[in-house]
Amino acid sequence: MKKVLITGFEPFGGAAINPALEAVKKLDGVKLDGGEIVICDVPVTRYEAIDAVIAAIETHKPDYVITVGQAGGRFAITPERVAINMDDFRIPDNGGNQPIDEPIYEDGPDAYFSTLPIKAITAALKAKGIPCQVSNTAGTFVCNHLAYGVQHYLRDTNIGHGFIHIPLLPEQAATGDQASMALDVIAEGLRLAAQATLDNQTDIAVGAGKIC
Ligand code: PCA
């Protein structure tokens, strides 16, 4: 029985909710085919976010870790391909930190690729009618920071990890100017992502390239 740790960020930027935390709360203890989901919540604060997920990894000893955050404006659930060694925060995080062009770890590599089967995850969600596409940037705020930091921590282990961004909830986008996705659809998408991770030890070779 494999364990998948799925983590969700707390609200940030003055918002009252974060769909990542709301969706992840729905997945606590959910059984998968060959596994189960455990969860943890994550502060939107530089380094404290990484520490919170490391603590959860040490507690739960998962086989896979899926870190999840909100991406306002995105139309789909988006597994991230890469995290970069760069903090450039457009707004302060919840601890008041606002680094500009600072590395996350001075001696870290420029980037880490996701070790989740991102193409297989994308295919699994699309097959169930849930909008999903690979993303090639996790931004430069706390989501990228966490994705990079967790990947750095896990670099010499065989624990798979990747970050998934999710859209806003309808109630966060009620002005009609931004895309949104219902909470149950997001939660089901994350469950399917966890199942696809268990089902695909190696990723499938399907194109998800972009031309700018
Ligand atoms: N989204 C932010 C940080 C926390 C979250 O849920 C981001 O994309 O960096």
Coordinates of N, CA and C and ligand atoms in Angstrom, one line a residue, residues 9-10 12 18 20 44 68-71 138 141-144 163 165, ligand 1:
F9 N -1.9 24.9 0.2 CA -1.5 26.1 0.7 C -2.7 26.8 1.4
E10 N -2.3 27.6 2.5 CA -3.3 28.4 3.1 C -3.6 29.7 2.3
F12 N -3.7 33.5 0.9 CA -2.6 34.5 0.9 C -3.1 35.8 0.2
N18 N -8.2 29.5 0.0 CA -7.3 29.0 -1.0 C -7.9 27.7 -1.5
A20 N -6.6 25.3 -2.9 CA -5.7 24.2 -2.7 C -6.0 23.6 -1.4
V44 N 1.9 30.1 3.5 CA 2.4 30.8 2.3 C 3.5 31.8 2.8
V68 N 0.4 21.4 -3.9 CA -0.7 22.0 -4.7 C -0.9 23.5 -4.2
G69 N -1.1 24.3 -5.2 CA -1.3 25.8 -5.0 C -2.3 26.4 -6.0
Q70 N -2.8 27.5 -5.6 CA -3.8 28.2 -6.5 C -3.0 29.0 -7.5
A71 N -3.5 29.0 -8.8 CA -3.0 29.9 -9.8 C -4.1 30.7 -10.4
A138 N 6.1 27.6 -12.9 CA 5.3 27.7 -11.6 C 5.4 29.1 -11.0
F141 N 6.9 32.9 -7.1 CA 6.4 33.2 -5.7 C 6.5 31.9 -4.9
V142 N 5.7 31.8 -3.9 CA 5.9 30.7 -2.9 C 5.6 29.3 -3.4
C143 N 4.8 29.2 -4.5 CA 4.5 27.9 -5.1 C 5.8 27.3 -5.7
N144 N 6.4 28.2 -6.5 CA 7.7 27.7 -7.1 C 8.7 27.5 -6.0
F163 N 4.7 19.5 -8.4 CA 3.8 20.6 -8.0 C 2.6 20.7 -9.0
H165 N -0.6 23.3 -10.0 CA -1.4 24.5 -9.8 C -2.9 24.2 -10.2
Ligands
PCA1 N1 -0.4 30.1 -4.9 C1 0.8 31.0 -4.8 C2 1.4 30.8 -3.5 C3 0.4 30.0 -2.7 C4 -0.7 29.6 -3.7 O1 -1.6 28.8 -3.4 C5 1.7 30.8 -6.0 O2 1.3 30.4 -7.1 O3 2.9 31.0 -5.8

